[in-house]
Short mmCIF file of N, CA and C in Angstrom, two decimals:
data_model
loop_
_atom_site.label_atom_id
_atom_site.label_comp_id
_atom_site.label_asym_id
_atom_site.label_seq_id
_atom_site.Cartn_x
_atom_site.Cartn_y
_atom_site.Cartn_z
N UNK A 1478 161.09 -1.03 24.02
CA UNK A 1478 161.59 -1.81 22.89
C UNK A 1478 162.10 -0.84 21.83
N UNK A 1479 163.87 -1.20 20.93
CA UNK A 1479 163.81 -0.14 19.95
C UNK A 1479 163.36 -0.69 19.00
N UNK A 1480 162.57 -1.12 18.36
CA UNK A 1480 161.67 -1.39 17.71
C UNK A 1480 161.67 -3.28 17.49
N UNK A 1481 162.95 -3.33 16.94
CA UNK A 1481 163.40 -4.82 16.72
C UNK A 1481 163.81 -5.67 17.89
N UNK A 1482 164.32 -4.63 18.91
CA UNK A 1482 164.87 -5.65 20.50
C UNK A 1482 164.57 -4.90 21.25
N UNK A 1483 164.52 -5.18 22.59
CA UNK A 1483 164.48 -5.14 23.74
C UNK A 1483 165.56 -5.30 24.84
N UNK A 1484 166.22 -5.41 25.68
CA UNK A 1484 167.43 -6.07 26.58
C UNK A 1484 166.42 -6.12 27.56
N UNK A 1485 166.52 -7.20 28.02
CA UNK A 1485 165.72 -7.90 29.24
C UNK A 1485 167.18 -8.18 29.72
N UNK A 1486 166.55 -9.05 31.24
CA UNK A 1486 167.85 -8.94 32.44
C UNK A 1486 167.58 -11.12 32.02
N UNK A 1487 168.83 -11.45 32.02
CA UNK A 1487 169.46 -12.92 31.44
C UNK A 1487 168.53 -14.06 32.45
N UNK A 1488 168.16 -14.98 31.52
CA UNK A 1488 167.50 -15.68 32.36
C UNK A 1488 168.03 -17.44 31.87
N UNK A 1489 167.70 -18.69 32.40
CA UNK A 1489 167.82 -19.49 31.49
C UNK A 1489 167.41 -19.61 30.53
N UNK A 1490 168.41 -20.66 29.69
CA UNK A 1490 167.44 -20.45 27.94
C UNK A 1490 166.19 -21.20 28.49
N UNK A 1491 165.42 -21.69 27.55
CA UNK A 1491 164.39 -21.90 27.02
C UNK A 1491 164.03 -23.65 27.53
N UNK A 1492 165.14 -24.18 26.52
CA UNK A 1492 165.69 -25.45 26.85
C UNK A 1492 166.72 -26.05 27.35
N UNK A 1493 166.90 -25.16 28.27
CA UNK A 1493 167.62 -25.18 29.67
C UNK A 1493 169.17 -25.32 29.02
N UNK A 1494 169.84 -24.95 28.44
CA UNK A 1494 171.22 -24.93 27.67
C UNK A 1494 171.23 -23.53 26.39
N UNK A 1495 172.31 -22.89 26.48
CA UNK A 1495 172.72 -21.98 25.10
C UNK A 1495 173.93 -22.30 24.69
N UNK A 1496 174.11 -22.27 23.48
CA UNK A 1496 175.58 -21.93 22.98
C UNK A 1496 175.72 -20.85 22.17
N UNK A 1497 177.72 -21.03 22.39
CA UNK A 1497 177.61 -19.87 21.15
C UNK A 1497 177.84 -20.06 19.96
N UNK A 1498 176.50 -19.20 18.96
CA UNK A 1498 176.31 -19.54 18.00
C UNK A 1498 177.17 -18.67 16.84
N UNK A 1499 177.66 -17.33 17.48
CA UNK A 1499 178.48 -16.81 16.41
C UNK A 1499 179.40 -15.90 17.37
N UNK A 1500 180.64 -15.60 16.44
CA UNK A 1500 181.31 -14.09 16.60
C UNK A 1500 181.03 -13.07 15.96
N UNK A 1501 180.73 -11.45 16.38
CA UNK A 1501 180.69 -10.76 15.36
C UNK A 1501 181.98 -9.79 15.88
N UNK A 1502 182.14 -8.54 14.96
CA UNK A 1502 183.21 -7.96 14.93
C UNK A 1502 182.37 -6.49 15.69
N UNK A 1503 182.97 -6.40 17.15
CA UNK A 1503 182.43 -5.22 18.11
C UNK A 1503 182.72 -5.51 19.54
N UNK A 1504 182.57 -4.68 20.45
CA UNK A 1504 182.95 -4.62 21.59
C UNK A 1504 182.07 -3.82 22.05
N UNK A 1505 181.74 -4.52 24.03
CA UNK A 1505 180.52 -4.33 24.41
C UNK A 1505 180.50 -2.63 24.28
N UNK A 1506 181.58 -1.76 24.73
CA UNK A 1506 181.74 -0.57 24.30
C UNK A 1506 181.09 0.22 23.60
N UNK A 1507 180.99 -0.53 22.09
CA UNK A 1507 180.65 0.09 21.04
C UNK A 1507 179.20 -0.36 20.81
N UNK A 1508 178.73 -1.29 21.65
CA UNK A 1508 177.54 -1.72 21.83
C UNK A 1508 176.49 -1.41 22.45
N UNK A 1509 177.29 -0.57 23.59
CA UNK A 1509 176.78 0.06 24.40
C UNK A 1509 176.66 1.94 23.94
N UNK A 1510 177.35 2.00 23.32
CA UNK A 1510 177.52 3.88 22.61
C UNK A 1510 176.19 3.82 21.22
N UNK A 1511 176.54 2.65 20.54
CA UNK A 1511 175.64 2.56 19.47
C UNK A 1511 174.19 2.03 19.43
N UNK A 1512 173.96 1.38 20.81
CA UNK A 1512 172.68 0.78 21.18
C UNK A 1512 172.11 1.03 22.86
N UNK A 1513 172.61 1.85 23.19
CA UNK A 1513 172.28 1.73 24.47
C UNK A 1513 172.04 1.04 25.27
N UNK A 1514 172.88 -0.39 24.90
CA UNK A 1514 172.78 -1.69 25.65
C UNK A 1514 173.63 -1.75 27.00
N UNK A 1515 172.87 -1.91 28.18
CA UNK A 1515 174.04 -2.00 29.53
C UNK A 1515 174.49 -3.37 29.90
N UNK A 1516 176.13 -3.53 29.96
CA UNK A 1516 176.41 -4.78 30.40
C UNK A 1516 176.71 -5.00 31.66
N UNK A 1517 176.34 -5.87 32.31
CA UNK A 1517 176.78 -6.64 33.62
C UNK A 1517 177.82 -7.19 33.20
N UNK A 1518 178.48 -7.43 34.58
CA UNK A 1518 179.90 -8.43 34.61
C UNK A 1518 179.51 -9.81 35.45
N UNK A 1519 180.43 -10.73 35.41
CA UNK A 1519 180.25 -12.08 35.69
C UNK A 1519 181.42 -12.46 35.87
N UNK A 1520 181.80 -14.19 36.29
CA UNK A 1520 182.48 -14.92 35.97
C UNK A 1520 182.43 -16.19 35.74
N UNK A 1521 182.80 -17.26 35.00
CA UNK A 1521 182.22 -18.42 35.04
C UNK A 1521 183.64 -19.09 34.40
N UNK A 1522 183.79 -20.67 34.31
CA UNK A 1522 184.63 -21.34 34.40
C UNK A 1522 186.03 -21.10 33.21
N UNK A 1523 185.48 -20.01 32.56
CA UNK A 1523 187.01 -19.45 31.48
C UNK A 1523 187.15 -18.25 32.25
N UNK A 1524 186.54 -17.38 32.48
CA UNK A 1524 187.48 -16.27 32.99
C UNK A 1524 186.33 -14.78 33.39
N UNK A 1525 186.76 -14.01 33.50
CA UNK A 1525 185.89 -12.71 34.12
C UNK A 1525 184.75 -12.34 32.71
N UNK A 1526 183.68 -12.21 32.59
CA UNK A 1526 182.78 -11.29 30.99
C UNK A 1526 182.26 -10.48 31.28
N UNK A 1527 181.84 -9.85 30.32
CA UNK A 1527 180.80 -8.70 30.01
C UNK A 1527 179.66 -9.45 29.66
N UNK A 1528 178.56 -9.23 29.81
CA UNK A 1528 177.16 -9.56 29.09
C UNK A 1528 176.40 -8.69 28.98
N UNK A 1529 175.58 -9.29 27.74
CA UNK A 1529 174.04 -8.06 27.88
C UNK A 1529 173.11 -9.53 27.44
N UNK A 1530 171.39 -9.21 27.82
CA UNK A 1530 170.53 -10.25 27.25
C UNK A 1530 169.98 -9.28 26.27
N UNK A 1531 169.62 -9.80 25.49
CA UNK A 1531 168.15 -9.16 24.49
C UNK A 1531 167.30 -9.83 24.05
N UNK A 1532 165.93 -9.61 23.95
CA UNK A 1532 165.31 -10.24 23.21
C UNK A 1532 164.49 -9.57 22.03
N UNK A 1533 164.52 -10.64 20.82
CA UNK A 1533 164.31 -9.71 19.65
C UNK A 1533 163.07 -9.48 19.33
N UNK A 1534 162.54 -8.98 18.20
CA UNK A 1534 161.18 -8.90 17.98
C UNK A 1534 160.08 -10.32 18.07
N UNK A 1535 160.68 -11.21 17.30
CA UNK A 1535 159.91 -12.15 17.36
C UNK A 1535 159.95 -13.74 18.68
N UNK A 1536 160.34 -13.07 19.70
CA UNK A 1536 160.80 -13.61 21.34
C UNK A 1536 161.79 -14.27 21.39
N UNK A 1537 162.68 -14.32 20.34
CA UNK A 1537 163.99 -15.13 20.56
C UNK A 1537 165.09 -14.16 21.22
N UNK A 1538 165.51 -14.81 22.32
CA UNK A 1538 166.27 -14.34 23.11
C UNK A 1538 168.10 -14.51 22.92
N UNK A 1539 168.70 -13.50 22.98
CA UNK A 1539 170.21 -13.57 22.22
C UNK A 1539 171.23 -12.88 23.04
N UNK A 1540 172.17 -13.76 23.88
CA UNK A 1540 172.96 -13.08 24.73
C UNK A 1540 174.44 -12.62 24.25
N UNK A 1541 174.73 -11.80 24.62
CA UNK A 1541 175.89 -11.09 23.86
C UNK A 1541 177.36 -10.87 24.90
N UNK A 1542 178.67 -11.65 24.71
CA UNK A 1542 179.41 -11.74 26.02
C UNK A 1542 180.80 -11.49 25.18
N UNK A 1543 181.35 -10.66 26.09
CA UNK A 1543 182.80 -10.85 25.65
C UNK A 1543 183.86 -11.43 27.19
N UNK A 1544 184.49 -12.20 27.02
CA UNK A 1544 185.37 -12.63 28.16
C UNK A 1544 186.50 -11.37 27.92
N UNK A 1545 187.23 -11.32 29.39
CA UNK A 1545 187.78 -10.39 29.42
C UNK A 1545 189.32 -11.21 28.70
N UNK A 1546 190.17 -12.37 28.61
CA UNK A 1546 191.31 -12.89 28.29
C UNK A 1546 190.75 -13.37 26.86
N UNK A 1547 189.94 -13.28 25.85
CA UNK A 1547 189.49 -13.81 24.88
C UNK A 1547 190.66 -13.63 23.62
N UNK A 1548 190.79 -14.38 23.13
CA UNK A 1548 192.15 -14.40 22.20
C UNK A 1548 191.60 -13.80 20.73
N UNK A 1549 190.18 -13.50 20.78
CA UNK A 1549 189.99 -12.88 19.37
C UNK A 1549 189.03 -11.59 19.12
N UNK A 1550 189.04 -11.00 18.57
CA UNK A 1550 188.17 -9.65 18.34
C UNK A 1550 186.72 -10.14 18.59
N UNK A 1551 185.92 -9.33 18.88
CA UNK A 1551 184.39 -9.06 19.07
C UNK A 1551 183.97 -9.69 19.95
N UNK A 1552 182.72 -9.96 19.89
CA UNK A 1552 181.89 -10.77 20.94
C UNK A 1552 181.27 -11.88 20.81
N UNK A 1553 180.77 -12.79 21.67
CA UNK A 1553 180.04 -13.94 21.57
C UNK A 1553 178.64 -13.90 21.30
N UNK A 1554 177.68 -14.39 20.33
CA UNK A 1554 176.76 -14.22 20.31
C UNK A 1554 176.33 -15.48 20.70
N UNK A 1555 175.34 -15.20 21.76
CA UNK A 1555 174.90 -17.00 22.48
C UNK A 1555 173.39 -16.96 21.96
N UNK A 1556 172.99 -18.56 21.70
CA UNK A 1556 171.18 -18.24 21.28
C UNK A 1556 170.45 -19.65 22.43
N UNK A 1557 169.49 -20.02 22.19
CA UNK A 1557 169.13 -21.27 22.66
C UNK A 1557 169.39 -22.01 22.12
N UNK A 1558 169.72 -23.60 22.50
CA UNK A 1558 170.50 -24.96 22.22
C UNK A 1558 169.69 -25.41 20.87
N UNK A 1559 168.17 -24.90 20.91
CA UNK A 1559 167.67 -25.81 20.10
C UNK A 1559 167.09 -24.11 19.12
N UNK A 1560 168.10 -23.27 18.99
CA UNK A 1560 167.13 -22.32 18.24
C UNK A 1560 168.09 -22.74 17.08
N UNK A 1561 167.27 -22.37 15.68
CA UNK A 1561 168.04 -22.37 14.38
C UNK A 1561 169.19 -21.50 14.19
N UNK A 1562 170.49 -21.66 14.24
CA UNK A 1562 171.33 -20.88 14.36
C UNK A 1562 171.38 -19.62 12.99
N UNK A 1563 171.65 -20.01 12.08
CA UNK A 1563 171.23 -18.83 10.89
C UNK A 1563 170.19 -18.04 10.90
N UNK A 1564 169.03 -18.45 11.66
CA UNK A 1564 167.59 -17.44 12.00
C UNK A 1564 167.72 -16.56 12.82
N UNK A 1565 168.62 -17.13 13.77
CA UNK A 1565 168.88 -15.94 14.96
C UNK A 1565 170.50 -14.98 14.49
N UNK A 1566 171.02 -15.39 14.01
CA UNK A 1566 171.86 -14.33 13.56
C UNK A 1566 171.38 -13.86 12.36
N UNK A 1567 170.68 -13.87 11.25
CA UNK A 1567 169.87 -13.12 10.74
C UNK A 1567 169.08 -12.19 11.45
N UNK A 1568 168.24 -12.74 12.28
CA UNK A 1568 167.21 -11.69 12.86
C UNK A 1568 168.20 -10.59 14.11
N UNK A 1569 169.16 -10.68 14.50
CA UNK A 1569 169.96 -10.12 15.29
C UNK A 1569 170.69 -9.19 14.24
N UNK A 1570 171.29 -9.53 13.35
CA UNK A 1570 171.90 -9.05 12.69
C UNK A 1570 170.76 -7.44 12.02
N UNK A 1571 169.58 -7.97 11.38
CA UNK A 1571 168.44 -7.14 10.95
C UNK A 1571 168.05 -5.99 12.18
N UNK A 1572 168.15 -6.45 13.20
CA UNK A 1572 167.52 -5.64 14.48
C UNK A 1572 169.01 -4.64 15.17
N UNK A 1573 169.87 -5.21 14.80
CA UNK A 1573 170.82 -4.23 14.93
C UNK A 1573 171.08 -3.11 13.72
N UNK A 1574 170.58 -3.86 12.53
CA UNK A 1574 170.98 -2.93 11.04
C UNK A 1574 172.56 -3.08 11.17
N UNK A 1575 173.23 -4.58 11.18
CA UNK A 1575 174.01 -4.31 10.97
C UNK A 1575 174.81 -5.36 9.33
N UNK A 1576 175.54 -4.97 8.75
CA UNK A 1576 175.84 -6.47 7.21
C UNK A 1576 175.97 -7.53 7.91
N UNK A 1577 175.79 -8.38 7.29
CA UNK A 1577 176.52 -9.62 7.17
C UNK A 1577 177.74 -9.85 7.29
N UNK A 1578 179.05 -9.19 7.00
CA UNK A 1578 180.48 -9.13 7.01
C UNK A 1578 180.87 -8.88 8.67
N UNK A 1579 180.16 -8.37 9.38
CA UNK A 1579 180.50 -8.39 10.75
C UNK A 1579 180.73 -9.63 11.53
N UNK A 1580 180.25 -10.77 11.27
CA UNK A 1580 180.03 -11.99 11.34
C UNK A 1580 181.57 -12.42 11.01
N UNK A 1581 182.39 -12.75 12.03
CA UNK A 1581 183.75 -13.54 11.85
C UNK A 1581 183.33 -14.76 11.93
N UNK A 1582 182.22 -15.63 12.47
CA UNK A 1582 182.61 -17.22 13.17
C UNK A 1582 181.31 -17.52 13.19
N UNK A 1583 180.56 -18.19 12.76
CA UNK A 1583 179.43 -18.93 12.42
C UNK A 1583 179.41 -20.38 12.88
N UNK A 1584 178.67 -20.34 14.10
CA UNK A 1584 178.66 -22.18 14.14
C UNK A 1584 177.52 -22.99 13.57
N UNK A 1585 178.15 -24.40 12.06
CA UNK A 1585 177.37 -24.44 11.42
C UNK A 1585 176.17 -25.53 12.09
N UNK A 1586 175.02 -25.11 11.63
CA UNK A 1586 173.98 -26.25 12.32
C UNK A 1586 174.25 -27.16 12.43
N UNK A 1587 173.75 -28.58 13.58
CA UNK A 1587 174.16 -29.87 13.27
C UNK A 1587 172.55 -30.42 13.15
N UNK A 1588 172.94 -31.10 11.95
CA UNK A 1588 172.00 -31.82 11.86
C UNK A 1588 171.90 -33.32 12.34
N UNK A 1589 170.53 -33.99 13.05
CA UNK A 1589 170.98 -35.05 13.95
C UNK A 1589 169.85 -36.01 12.72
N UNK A 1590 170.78 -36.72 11.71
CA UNK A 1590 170.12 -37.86 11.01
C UNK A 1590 168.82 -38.53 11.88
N UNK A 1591 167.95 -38.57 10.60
CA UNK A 1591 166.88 -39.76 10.93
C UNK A 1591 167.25 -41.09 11.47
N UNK A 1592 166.46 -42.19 12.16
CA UNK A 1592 167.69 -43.36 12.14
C UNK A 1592 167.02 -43.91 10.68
N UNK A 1593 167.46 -44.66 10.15
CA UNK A 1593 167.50 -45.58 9.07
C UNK A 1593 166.45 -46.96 9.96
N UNK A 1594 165.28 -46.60 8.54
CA UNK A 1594 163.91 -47.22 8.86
C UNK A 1594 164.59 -48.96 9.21
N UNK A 1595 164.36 -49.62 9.88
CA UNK A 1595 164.37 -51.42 9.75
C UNK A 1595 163.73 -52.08 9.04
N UNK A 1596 163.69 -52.69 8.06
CA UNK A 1596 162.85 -53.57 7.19
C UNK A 1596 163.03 -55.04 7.83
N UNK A 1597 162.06 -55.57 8.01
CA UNK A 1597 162.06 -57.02 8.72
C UNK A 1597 161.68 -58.12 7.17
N UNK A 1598 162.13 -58.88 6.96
CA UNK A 1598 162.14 -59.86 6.17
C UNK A 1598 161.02 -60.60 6.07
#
């Protein structure tokens, strides 16, 4: 472990679904020179990627992908379906030591309303 993460080898999430929860500004390259992170290759229904898994200090697990035809700078940061999205790019962000400004694309939480109580007459 370097202190804050780990890279474990990719497994399903948690609750059986991930998305991606952000872009940051980097390439597995520089990810790999600056962290000693190794990526595997893949393919899946957009096109050829890079990946790495990690998991961070406090067991949240955060996969990191760039497609090879991707129309925009950096990489995908994927988390679990049901993890808090701002917690895990905070704590990713902290365990890399890297700002906040690296962050191009933030997907914002959805929140799924209460239903609206029934009052019976």
């Amino acid at each position: 472990m370097h202190g804050r993460y780990q890279q474990v080898q990719p497994e399903p999430w948690p609750s059986g679904y991930g998305e991606v929860i952000a872009l940051i500004e980097s390439s597995p390259e520089w990810l790999s020179t600056q962290y000693g992170l190794s990526f595997f290759e893949g393919t899946d229904n957009l096109d050829d990627y890079r990946a790495a898994a990690v998991q961070l200090a406090s067991g949240r697990r955060i996969g990191i992908l760039r497609h090879a035809g991707a129309p925009y700078q950096g990489v995908e940061v994927h988390a679990d379906a049901h993890d808090d999205v701002h917690d895990a790019v905070q704590e990713l962000l902290q365990a890399l030591e890297l700002p906040e400004d690296v962050v191009t694309w933030m997907r914002e939480a959805v929140v799924v309303p209460e239903p609206a109580s029934v009052q019976v007459h």
